[in-house]
Coordinates of C-alpha atoms in Angstrom, one line a residue:
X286 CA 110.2 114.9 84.7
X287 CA 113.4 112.8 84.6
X288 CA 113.8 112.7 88.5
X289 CA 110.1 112.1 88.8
X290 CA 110.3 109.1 86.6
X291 CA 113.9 107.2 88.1
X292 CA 112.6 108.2 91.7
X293 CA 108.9 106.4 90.8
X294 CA 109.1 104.7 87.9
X295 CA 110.2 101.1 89.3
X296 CA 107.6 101.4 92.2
X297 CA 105.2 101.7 90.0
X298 CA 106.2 99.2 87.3
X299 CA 106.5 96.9 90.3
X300 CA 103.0 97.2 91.2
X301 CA 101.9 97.1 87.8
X302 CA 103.9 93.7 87.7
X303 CA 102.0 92.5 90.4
X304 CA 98.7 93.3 89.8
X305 CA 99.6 91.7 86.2
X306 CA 100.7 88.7 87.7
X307 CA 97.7 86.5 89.1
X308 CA 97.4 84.4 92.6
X309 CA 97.4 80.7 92.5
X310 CA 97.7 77.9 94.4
X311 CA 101.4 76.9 93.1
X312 CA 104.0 77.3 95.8
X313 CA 106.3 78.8 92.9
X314 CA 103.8 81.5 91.9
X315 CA 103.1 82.3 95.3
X316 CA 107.2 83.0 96.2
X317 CA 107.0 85.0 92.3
X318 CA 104.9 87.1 93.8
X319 CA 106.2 87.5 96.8
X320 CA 109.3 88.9 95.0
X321 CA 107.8 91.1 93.2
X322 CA 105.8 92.5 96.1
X323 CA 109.2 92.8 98.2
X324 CA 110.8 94.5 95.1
X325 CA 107.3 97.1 95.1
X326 CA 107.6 97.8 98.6
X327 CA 111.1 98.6 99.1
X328 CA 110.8 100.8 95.7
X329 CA 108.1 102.6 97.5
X330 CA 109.5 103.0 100.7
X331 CA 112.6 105.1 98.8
X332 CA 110.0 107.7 97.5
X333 CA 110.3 111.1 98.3
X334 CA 106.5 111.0 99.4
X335 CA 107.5 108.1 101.7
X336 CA 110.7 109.6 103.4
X337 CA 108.3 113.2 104.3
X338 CA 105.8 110.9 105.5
X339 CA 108.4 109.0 108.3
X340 CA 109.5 112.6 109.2
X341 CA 106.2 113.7 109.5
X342 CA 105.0 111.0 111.7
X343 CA 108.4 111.1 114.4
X344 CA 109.8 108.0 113.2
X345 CA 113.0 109.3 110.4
X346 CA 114.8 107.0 108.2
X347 CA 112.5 103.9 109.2
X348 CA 111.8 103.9 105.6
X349 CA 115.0 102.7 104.9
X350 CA 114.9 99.9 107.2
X351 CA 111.5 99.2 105.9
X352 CA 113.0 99.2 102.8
X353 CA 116.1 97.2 102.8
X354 CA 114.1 94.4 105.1
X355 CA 111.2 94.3 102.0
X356 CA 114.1 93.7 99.4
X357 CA 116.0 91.1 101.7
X358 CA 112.3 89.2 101.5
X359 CA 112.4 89.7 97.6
X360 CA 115.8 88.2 97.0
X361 CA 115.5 85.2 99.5
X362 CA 111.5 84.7 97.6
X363 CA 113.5 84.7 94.6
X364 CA 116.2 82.2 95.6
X365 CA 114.4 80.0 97.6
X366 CA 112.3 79.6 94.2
X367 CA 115.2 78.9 92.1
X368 CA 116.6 76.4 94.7
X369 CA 113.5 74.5 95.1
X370 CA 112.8 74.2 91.3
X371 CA 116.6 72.8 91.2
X372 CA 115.4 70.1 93.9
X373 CA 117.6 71.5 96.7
X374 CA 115.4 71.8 99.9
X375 CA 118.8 71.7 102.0
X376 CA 119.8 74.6 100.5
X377 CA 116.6 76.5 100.9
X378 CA 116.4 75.7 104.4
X379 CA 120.0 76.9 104.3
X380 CA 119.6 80.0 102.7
X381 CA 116.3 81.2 104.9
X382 CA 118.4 81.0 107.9
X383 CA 120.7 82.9 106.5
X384 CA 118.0 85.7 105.1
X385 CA 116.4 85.3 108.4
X386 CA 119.5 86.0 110.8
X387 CA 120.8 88.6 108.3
X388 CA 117.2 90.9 108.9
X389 CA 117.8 90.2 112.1
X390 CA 121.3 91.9 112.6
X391 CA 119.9 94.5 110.0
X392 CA 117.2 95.3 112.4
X393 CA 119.1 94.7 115.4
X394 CA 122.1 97.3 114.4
X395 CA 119.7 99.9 113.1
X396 CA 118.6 100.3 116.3
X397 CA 121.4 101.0 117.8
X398 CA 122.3 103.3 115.9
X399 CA 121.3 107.0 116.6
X400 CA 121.0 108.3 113.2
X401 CA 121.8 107.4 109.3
X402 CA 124.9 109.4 109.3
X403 CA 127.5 107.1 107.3
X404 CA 130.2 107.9 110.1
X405 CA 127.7 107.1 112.9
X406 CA 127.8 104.2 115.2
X407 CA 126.8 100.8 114.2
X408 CA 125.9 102.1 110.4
X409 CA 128.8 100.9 108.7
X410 CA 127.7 97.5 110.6
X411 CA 124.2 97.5 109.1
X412 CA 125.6 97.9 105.6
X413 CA 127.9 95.0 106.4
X414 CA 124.9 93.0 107.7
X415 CA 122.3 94.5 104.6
X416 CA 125.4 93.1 102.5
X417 CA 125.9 89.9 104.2
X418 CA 122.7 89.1 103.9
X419 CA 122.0 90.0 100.0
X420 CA 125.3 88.8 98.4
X421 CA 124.9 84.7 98.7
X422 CA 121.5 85.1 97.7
X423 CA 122.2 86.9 94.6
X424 CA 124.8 84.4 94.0
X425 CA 123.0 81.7 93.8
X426 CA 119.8 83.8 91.6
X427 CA 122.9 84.1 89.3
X428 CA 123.9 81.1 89.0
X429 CA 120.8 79.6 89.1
X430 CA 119.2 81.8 86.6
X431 CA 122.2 81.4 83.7
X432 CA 122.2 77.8 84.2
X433 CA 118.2 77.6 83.4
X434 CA 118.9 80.5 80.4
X435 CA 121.1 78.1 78.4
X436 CA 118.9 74.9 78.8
X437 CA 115.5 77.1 78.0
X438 CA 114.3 76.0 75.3
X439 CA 111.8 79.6 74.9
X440 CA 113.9 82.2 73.4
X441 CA 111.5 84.9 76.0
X442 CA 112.2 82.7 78.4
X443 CA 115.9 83.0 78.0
X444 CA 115.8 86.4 77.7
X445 CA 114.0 87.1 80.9
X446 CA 116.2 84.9 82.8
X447 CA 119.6 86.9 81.0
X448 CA 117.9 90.1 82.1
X449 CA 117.4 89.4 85.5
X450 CA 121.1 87.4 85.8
X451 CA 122.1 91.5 84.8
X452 CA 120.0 93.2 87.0
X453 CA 121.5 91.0 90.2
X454 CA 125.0 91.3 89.2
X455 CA 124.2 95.0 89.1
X456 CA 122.6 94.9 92.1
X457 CA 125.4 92.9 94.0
X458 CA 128.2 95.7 92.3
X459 CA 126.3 98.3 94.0
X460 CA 125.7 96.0 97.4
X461 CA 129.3 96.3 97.3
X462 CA 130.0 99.8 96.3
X463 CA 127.4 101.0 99.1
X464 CA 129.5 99.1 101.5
X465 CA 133.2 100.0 100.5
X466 CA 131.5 103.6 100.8
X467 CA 130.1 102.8 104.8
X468 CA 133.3 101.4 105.5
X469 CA 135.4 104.1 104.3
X470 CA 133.2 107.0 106.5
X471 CA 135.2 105.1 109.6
X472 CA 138.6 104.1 108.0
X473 CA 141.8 105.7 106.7
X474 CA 141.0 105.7 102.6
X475 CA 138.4 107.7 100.9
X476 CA 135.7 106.6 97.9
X477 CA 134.6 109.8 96.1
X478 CA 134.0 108.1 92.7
X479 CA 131.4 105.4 94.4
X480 CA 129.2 108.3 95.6
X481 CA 128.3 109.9 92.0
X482 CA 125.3 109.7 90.3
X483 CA 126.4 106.7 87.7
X484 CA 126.7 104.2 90.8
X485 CA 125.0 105.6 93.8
X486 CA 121.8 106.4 91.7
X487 CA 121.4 105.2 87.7
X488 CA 123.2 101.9 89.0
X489 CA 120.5 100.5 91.6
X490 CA 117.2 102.2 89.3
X491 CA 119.0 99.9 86.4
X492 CA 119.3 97.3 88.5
X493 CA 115.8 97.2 89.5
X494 CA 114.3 97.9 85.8
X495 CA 116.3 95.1 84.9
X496 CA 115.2 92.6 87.3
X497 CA 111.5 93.6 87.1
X498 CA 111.6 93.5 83.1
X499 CA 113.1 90.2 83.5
X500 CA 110.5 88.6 85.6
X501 CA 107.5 90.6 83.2
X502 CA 108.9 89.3 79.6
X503 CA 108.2 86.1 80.6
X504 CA 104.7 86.4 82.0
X505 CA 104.0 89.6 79.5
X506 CA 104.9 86.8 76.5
X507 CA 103.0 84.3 78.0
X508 CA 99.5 86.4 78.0
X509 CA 100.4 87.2 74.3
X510 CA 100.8 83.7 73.4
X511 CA 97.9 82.6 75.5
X512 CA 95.4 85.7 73.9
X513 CA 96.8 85.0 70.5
X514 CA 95.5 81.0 70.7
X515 CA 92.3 82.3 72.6
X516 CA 91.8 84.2 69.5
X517 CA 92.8 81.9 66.7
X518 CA 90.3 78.7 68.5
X519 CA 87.1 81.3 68.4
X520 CA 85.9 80.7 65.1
X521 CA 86.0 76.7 65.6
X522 CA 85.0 76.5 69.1
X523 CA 81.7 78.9 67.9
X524 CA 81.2 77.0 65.1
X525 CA 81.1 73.6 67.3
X526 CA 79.1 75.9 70.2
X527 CA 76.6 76.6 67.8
X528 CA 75.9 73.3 66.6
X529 CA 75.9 71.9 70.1
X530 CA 75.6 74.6 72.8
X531 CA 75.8 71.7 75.8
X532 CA 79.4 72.0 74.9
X533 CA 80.7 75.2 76.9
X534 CA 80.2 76.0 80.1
X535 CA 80.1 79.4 79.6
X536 CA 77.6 81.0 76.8
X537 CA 79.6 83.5 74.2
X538 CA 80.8 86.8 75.5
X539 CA 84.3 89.0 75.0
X540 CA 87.4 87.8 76.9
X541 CA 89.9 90.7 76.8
X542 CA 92.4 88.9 79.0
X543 CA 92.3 85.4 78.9
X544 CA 93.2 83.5 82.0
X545 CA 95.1 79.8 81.7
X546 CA 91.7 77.9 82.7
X547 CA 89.9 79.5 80.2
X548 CA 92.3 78.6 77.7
X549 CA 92.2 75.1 78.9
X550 CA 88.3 75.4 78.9
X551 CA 87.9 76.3 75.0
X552 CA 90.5 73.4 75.0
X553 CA 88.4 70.8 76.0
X554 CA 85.0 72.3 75.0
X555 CA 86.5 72.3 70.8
X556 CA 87.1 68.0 71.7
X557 CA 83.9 68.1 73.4
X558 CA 82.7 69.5 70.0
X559 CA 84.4 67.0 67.9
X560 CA 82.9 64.5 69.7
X561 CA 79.9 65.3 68.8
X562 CA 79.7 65.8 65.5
X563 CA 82.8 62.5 65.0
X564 CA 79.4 60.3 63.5
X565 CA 79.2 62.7 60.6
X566 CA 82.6 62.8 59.7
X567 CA 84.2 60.7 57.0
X568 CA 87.6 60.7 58.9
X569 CA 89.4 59.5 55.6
X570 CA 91.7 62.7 55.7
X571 CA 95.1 63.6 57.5
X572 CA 96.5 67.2 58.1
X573 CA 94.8 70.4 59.5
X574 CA 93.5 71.5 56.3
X575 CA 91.9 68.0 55.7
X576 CA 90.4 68.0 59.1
X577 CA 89.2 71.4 58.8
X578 CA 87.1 70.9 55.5
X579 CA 85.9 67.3 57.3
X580 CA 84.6 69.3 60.4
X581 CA 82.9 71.8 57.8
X582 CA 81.3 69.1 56.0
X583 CA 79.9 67.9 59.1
X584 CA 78.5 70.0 60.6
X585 CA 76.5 71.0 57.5
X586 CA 75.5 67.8 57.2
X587 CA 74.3 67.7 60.8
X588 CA 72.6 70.6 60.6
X589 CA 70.8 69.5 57.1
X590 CA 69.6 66.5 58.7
X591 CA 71.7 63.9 57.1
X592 CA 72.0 60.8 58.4
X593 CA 75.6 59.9 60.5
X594 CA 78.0 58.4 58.9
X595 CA 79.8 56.0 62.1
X596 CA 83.2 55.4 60.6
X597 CA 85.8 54.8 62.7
X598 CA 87.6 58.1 62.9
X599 CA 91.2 58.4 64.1
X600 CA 91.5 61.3 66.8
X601 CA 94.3 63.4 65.6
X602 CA 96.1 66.3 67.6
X603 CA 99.2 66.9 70.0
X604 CA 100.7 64.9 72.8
X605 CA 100.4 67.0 75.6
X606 CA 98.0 70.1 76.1
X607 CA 100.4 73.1 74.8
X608 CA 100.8 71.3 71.6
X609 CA 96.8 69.8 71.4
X610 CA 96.4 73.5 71.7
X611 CA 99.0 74.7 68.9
X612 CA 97.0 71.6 66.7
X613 CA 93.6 72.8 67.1
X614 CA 94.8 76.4 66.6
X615 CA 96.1 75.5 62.6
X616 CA 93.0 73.6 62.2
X617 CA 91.2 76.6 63.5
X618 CA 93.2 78.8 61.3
X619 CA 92.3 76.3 58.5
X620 CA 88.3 76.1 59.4
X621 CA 88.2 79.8 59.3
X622 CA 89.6 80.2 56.0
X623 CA 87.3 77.3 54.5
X624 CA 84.4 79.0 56.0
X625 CA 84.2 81.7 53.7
X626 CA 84.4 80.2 51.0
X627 CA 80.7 79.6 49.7
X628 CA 81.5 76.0 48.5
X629 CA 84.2 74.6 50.9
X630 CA 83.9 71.1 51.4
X631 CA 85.7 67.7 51.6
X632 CA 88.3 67.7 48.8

């Protein structure tokens, strides 16, 4: 079960990543995704089930070409991400070249060469080109990466960025292990302790685990956060649907997985809300308790018929939309404790 799980496991949690992580327009998603799918791929092409398929069909050891190519895509998605969020399009241009000429030689050498044997023609060359091609880029994810993790303000945040900073270095220990081992198969010195299990197998799996964890806490934390204020905003934004269903776009149903846009919808459907019931409220309050009970008391008294009050009421809430949204959650929070109470009311 143990071999099953290291020789699957981090294909499948990479496909699991992916389907969890949703297409959008933004170049920076996109290239997220298209590391993720690189890191899926090559997983998959190491599987057991792969390799006895390539035998199967005539073509041997394409998998690994296959591969090493997808993961070369992976780490130049993920740098070229970094380096463009940093404002360096120079060295993005730079570095595809570089990813670009380094498939290239990968491709060009394997080939060439008539098997996979390590102490066959031209295979201690593609290790030297996989290598080549792999090791700046994961220098500069590094670098990258631990310079955003100590100016992140988002304690997940930080931690995804830390683990994936691990999972390259490991990843670059074992780039260079695999090619110390390829160059030794056709030179004078020996490296018996690079080929056991701790480095030649449990070092890349970590590797991977690490970088795909790293990239998931993140986006996994961000759902929570984003299902957590779906969820606190219901009662209010029902409440304010009910008195005034024009409101929402959408009529009342269950929303197991949230999605940005719907956040932002319930957003702007709860001010719609407010808007329309602002003439009934009294607006002589400040705090999200105070504006809770206000919002209570009017739409009571619009639904009892009262006349509107017209004050001039002073719009209260965050400065941007992630703290508008943390505002209106409290005063949610705050509305749906004053609403079972049989007498709540302006205090």
């Amino acid at each position: 079960m143990g071999e099953i799980l290291r020789r699957y496991g981090p294909a499948a949690l990479a496909w699991i990543l992916l389907l969890f992580l949703r297409p959008g327009p933004a170049p920076g998603r996109r290239l997220v995704r298209f590391c993720v799918l690189g890191l899926a791929v090559s997983q998959t092409a190491l599987t057991p089930a792969v390799r006895e398929l390539t035998r199967a069909l005539g073509v041997p050891s394409v998998e690994l070409l296959v591969a090493h190519l997808a993961m070369v895509g992976a780490v130049w998605a993920g740098a070229q991400l970094l380096l463009r969020l940093h404002g360096l399009p120079a060295a993005a241009r730079r570095h595809s070249a570089w990813a670009l000429a380094g498939g290239a030689a990968m491709t060009v050498t394997f080939a060439l060469a008539p098997d996979v044997m390590p102490q066959s023609p031209f295979v201690m060359e593609y290790c030297i080109a996989y290598a080549v091609a792999l090791l700046p880029e994961f220098a500069v994810i590094a670098r990258l990466c631990l310079q955003d993790a100590r100016k992140a303000p988002d304690r997940m945040l930080r931690a995804g960025l830390g683990l994936v900073v691990a999972g390259v270095v490991a990843a670059a220990a074992y780039m260079v292990i695999r090619t110390v081992i390829a160059i030794s198969a056709r030179a004078p010195f020996d490296f018996e302790y690079g080929k056991g299990f701790l480095l030649s197998k449990a070092l890349p799996t970590t590797a991977h685990l690490l970088v795909l964890v790293g990239v998931g806490v993140p986006a996994v934390a961000g759902w929570l956060r984003r299902h957590r204020q779906f969820r606190r905003l219901g009662p209010l934004w029902l409440a304010l649907y009910r008195a005034e269903p024009a409101i929402a776009l959408e009529p009342p149903r269950t929303t197991v997985f949230p999605t940005r846009l719907q956040l932002y919808r319930r957003v702007i459907e709860i001010r719609d809300g407010l808007l329309v019931i602002r003439p009934y409220r009294n607006g002589s309050g400040a705090g999200e308790h105070q504006e809770a009970a206000e919002i209570l008391a009017a739409l009571r008294a619009r639904e009892d018929g009262l006349p509107p009050l017209s004050p001039e009421t002073t719009v209260r809430g965050g400065q941007d939309f992630g703290s508008d949204t943390e505002y209106l959650c409290r005063v949610a929070d705050a509305f749906r404790e004053l609403s079972r109470k049989p007498t709540a009311g302006v205090s």
